[in-house]
Coordinates of C-alpha atoms in Angstrom, one line a residue:
Chain X
A13 CA 12.1 -8.4 -5.9
Q14 CA 12.7 -4.8 -4.6
T15 CA 12.3 -4.3 -0.9
V16 CA 11.8 -0.9 0.9
T17 CA 12.6 -0.5 4.4
Q18 CA 11.7 2.3 6.7
S19 CA 13.1 1.7 10.2
Q20 CA 11.2 4.3 12.1
P21 CA 7.7 3.4 12.9
E22 CA 7.0 6.9 14.6
M23 CA 8.7 10.2 14.9
S24 CA 7.8 13.1 16.7
V25 CA 8.8 16.9 16.1
Q26 CA 8.3 20.2 17.5
E27 CA 6.5 22.7 15.4
A28 CA 9.0 24.8 13.2
E29 CA 11.7 22.1 13.9
T30 CA 13.2 19.6 11.4
V31 CA 12.6 16.1 11.3
T32 CA 14.5 13.4 9.0
L33 CA 12.7 10.2 7.9
S34 CA 14.9 7.4 6.8
C35 CA 14.4 4.9 4.0
T36 CA 16.7 2.1 2.5
Y37 CA 16.0 0.0 -0.5
D38 CA 17.4 -3.0 -2.0
T39 CA 17.9 -3.3 -5.8
S40 CA 20.2 -4.7 -8.5
E41 CA 19.1 -2.0 -11.1
S42 CA 20.7 1.3 -11.8
D43 CA 17.7 3.1 -13.2
Y44 CA 14.6 3.5 -11.1
Y45 CA 12.5 6.3 -9.3
L46 CA 12.0 6.8 -5.7
F47 CA 9.2 8.6 -4.1
W48 CA 8.0 9.9 -0.8
Y49 CA 4.1 9.9 -0.3
K50 CA 2.1 11.5 2.5
Q51 CA -0.9 10.1 3.8
P52 CA -2.7 12.3 6.3
P53 CA -5.9 11.3 8.5
S54 CA -8.1 11.8 5.4
R55 CA -6.2 8.8 3.9
Q56 CA -5.6 10.5 0.6
M57 CA -2.2 9.6 -0.7
I58 CA -0.2 12.9 -1.8
L59 CA 2.9 12.8 -3.6
V60 CA 5.5 14.8 -1.8
I61 CA 8.7 14.4 -3.7
R62 CA 10.1 12.2 -6.6
Q63 CA 13.9 11.4 -7.3
E64 CA 15.2 10.1 -10.4
A65 CA 18.0 7.7 -9.8
Y66 CA 20.2 9.0 -12.8
K67 CA 20.0 12.5 -11.2
Q68 CA 22.9 13.2 -8.7
Q69 CA 21.2 16.4 -7.4
N70 CA 18.8 15.9 -4.6
A71 CA 15.3 16.9 -5.4
T72 CA 13.6 19.5 -3.2
E73 CA 10.0 20.9 -2.8
N74 CA 9.5 23.8 -0.7
R75 CA 10.2 22.6 2.8
F76 CA 10.8 19.0 1.9
S77 CA 14.2 17.8 0.5
V78 CA 15.8 14.4 0.1
N79 CA 19.2 13.0 0.7
F80 CA 19.7 10.5 -2.1
Q81 CA 22.9 8.2 -1.7
K82 CA 22.7 5.8 -4.7
A83 CA 25.7 3.8 -3.4
A84 CA 24.2 3.3 0.0
K85 CA 20.7 2.7 -1.4
S86 CA 19.5 5.3 1.0
F87 CA 16.7 7.9 0.5
S88 CA 16.0 10.1 3.4
L89 CA 13.3 12.9 3.5
K90 CA 13.8 16.0 5.6
I91 CA 11.0 18.1 6.5
S92 CA 12.0 21.6 7.5
D93 CA 10.1 24.1 9.6
S94 CA 7.5 21.4 10.5
Q95 CA 4.0 22.4 10.5
L96 CA 0.9 21.1 12.2
G97 CA -0.4 20.0 8.8
D98 CA 2.6 17.9 8.2
A99 CA 1.3 15.3 10.8
A100 CA 0.6 12.3 8.8
M101 CA 2.1 8.8 7.7
Y102 CA 4.8 9.1 5.2
F103 CA 5.7 6.1 2.8
C104 CA 8.8 5.7 0.8
A105 CA 8.3 4.0 -2.6
Y106 CA 10.5 2.6 -5.4
R107 CA 9.9 1.6 -8.9
L108 CA 11.7 0.5 -12.0
I109 CA 11.9 3.0 -15.1
N110 CA 9.9 0.8 -17.3
D111 CA 7.5 -0.5 -14.8
Y112 CA 4.8 1.6 -12.9
K113 CA 4.4 -0.9 -10.1
L114 CA 5.4 0.7 -6.8
S115 CA 7.2 -1.0 -3.7
F116 CA 6.3 0.6 -0.6
G117 CA 8.0 0.6 2.7
A118 CA 6.0 0.1 6.0
G119 CA 5.5 3.9 6.6
T120 CA 6.5 6.3 9.4
T121 CA 4.0 8.2 11.4
V122 CA 4.9 11.7 12.0
T123 CA 3.5 13.7 14.8
V124 CA 3.9 17.4 15.2
R125 CA 4.0 19.1 18.6
A126 CA 2.5 22.3 18.9
Chain J
G18 CA -3.7 18.4 -12.8
A19 CA -3.4 14.6 -12.4
V20 CA -6.7 14.2 -10.4
V21 CA -8.1 10.7 -9.6
S22 CA -11.4 10.0 -8.3
Q23 CA -13.1 7.2 -6.6
H24 CA -16.6 6.3 -6.0
P25 CA -18.2 5.7 -3.5
S26 CA -16.1 7.0 -0.7
W27 CA -17.8 4.7 1.5
V28 CA -20.0 1.7 1.4
I29 CA -21.9 -0.7 3.8
C30 CA -23.4 -3.9 2.5
K31 CA -24.7 -7.2 3.6
S32 CA -22.7 -10.2 3.6
G33 CA -23.1 -12.1 0.1
T34 CA -23.8 -9.0 -1.9
S35 CA -21.5 -7.5 -4.5
V36 CA -20.0 -4.0 -4.4
K37 CA -18.6 -2.0 -7.3
I38 CA -15.9 0.5 -6.8
E39 CA -15.0 3.0 -9.7
C40 CA -11.7 4.7 -10.2
R41 CA -11.4 7.6 -12.7
S42 CA -8.5 9.6 -14.0
L43 CA -10.3 13.1 -14.5
D44 CA -7.6 15.1 -16.4
F45 CA -5.3 12.4 -17.9
Q46 CA -5.5 9.0 -19.7
A47 CA -4.2 6.1 -17.8
T48 CA -3.3 2.9 -19.6
T49 CA -2.4 1.4 -16.3
M50 CA -4.1 1.6 -13.0
F51 CA -3.6 -0.2 -9.7
W52 CA -5.8 -1.4 -7.0
Y53 CA -4.6 -1.5 -3.4
R54 CA -6.0 -2.6 0.0
Q55 CA -4.9 -1.0 3.2
F56 CA -5.5 -2.1 6.8
P57 CA -5.2 0.5 9.7
K58 CA -1.8 2.0 10.4
Q59 CA -0.4 -0.3 7.7
S60 CA 1.2 0.0 4.3
L61 CA -0.7 -0.3 1.0
M62 CA -0.8 -3.8 -0.3
L63 CA -1.1 -4.0 -4.0
M64 CA -3.9 -6.3 -5.2
A65 CA -3.7 -6.3 -8.8
T66 CA -2.8 -4.1 -12.0
S67 CA -5.3 -3.1 -14.4
N68 CA -4.4 -2.5 -18.1
E69 CA -6.7 -0.8 -20.4
G70 CA -8.1 -3.2 -23.0
S71 CA -6.5 -6.3 -21.4
K72 CA -7.1 -8.8 -18.4
A73 CA -5.8 -7.6 -15.2
T74 CA -2.8 -9.0 -13.6
Y75 CA -3.3 -10.2 -9.8
E76 CA -0.8 -10.3 -7.1
Q77 CA -0.1 -13.6 -5.5
G78 CA -2.8 -14.7 -3.0
V79 CA -5.5 -12.4 -4.4
E80 CA -8.7 -14.2 -5.5
K81 CA -9.4 -13.1 -9.2
D82 CA -12.8 -14.5 -9.1
K83 CA -13.5 -12.5 -5.8
F84 CA -12.0 -9.2 -6.9
L85 CA -13.2 -8.6 -10.5
I86 CA -11.2 -5.8 -12.3
N87 CA -12.3 -4.1 -15.5
H88 CA -10.5 -1.4 -17.3
A89 CA -12.7 -0.6 -20.2
S90 CA -11.4 2.9 -21.1
L91 CA -8.3 5.0 -20.6
T92 CA -10.0 6.8 -17.8
L93 CA -12.0 4.2 -15.8
S94 CA -11.2 1.1 -14.1
T95 CA -13.6 -0.8 -11.7
L96 CA -13.1 -3.3 -8.9
T97 CA -16.0 -5.6 -8.0
V98 CA -16.0 -7.3 -4.7
T99 CA -18.1 -10.3 -5.5
S100 CA -20.0 -12.2 -2.6
A101 CA -18.5 -10.0 0.1
H102 CA -17.9 -11.2 3.4
P103 CA -16.8 -9.3 6.7
E104 CA -13.3 -10.2 6.0
D105 CA -13.3 -8.2 2.8
S106 CA -14.0 -5.0 5.1
S107 CA -11.0 -2.8 4.4
F108 CA -10.0 0.5 2.7
Y109 CA -9.6 0.3 -1.0
I110 CA -7.3 2.6 -2.8
C111 CA -6.9 2.9 -6.7
S112 CA -4.0 4.9 -8.5
A113 CA -3.5 5.9 -12.0
S114 CA -0.1 6.2 -13.7
G115 CA 0.9 9.3 -15.7
S116 CA 4.0 11.4 -16.0
H117 CA 6.3 8.7 -14.2
T118 CA 4.2 8.9 -11.2
Q119 CA 1.3 7.3 -9.6
Y120 CA -1.6 9.4 -8.7
F121 CA -4.0 8.0 -6.2
G122 CA -7.8 8.3 -5.5
P123 CA -9.1 9.2 -2.3
G124 CA -10.1 5.7 -1.3
T125 CA -13.2 3.6 -0.6
R126 CA -14.0 2.3 2.8
L127 CA -16.0 -1.0 2.6
T128 CA -17.8 -2.6 5.5
V129 CA -19.5 -5.8 5.1
L130 CA -22.0 -6.6 7.7

């Protein structure tokens, strides 16, 4: 079974600053997808970013970018120019190419200080 | 695009009654949908995988007779909590698969008195 580990239960960042969330995963597969989801207080799960394991280039979406280190099985999320609306719980997730079932990490709660 | 709705958004019921939650993919077809349960400040716990036209696959420890899942069409899956008890109170979330990604509904808060 695949496991996803988020070692930071909580992170705090000053508005306009940068914060990096860590995620490691355990797998014996070479082809898979990795995701970061955001869950704000409304509890609606929102896709932040997706990375295909076969792509070496790190995915980016506006102020969100990832550092994907396949050999180290690491997939960190960087939030640049943090905004108050970024305050949420962030989940790292993994799935195989041919299976839509997701394995989630425990989540990291991000607080943004004004 | 890729919008998933859930109904109702919240429900309060008496112990012993059954509650049905609907999950719909509004602008795409989903052969596979998932049902999760989430406790406060915790991660999502997968309950079952719902495949259109076939029986759902339940995760270990999830009672299939208590949590009935039906996926009758490519855009609709339902979760029925039968004979609900206070310990079934939780936040239930569905998701639908499309374009290599799972898209999530807004969730349903169930409170059993």
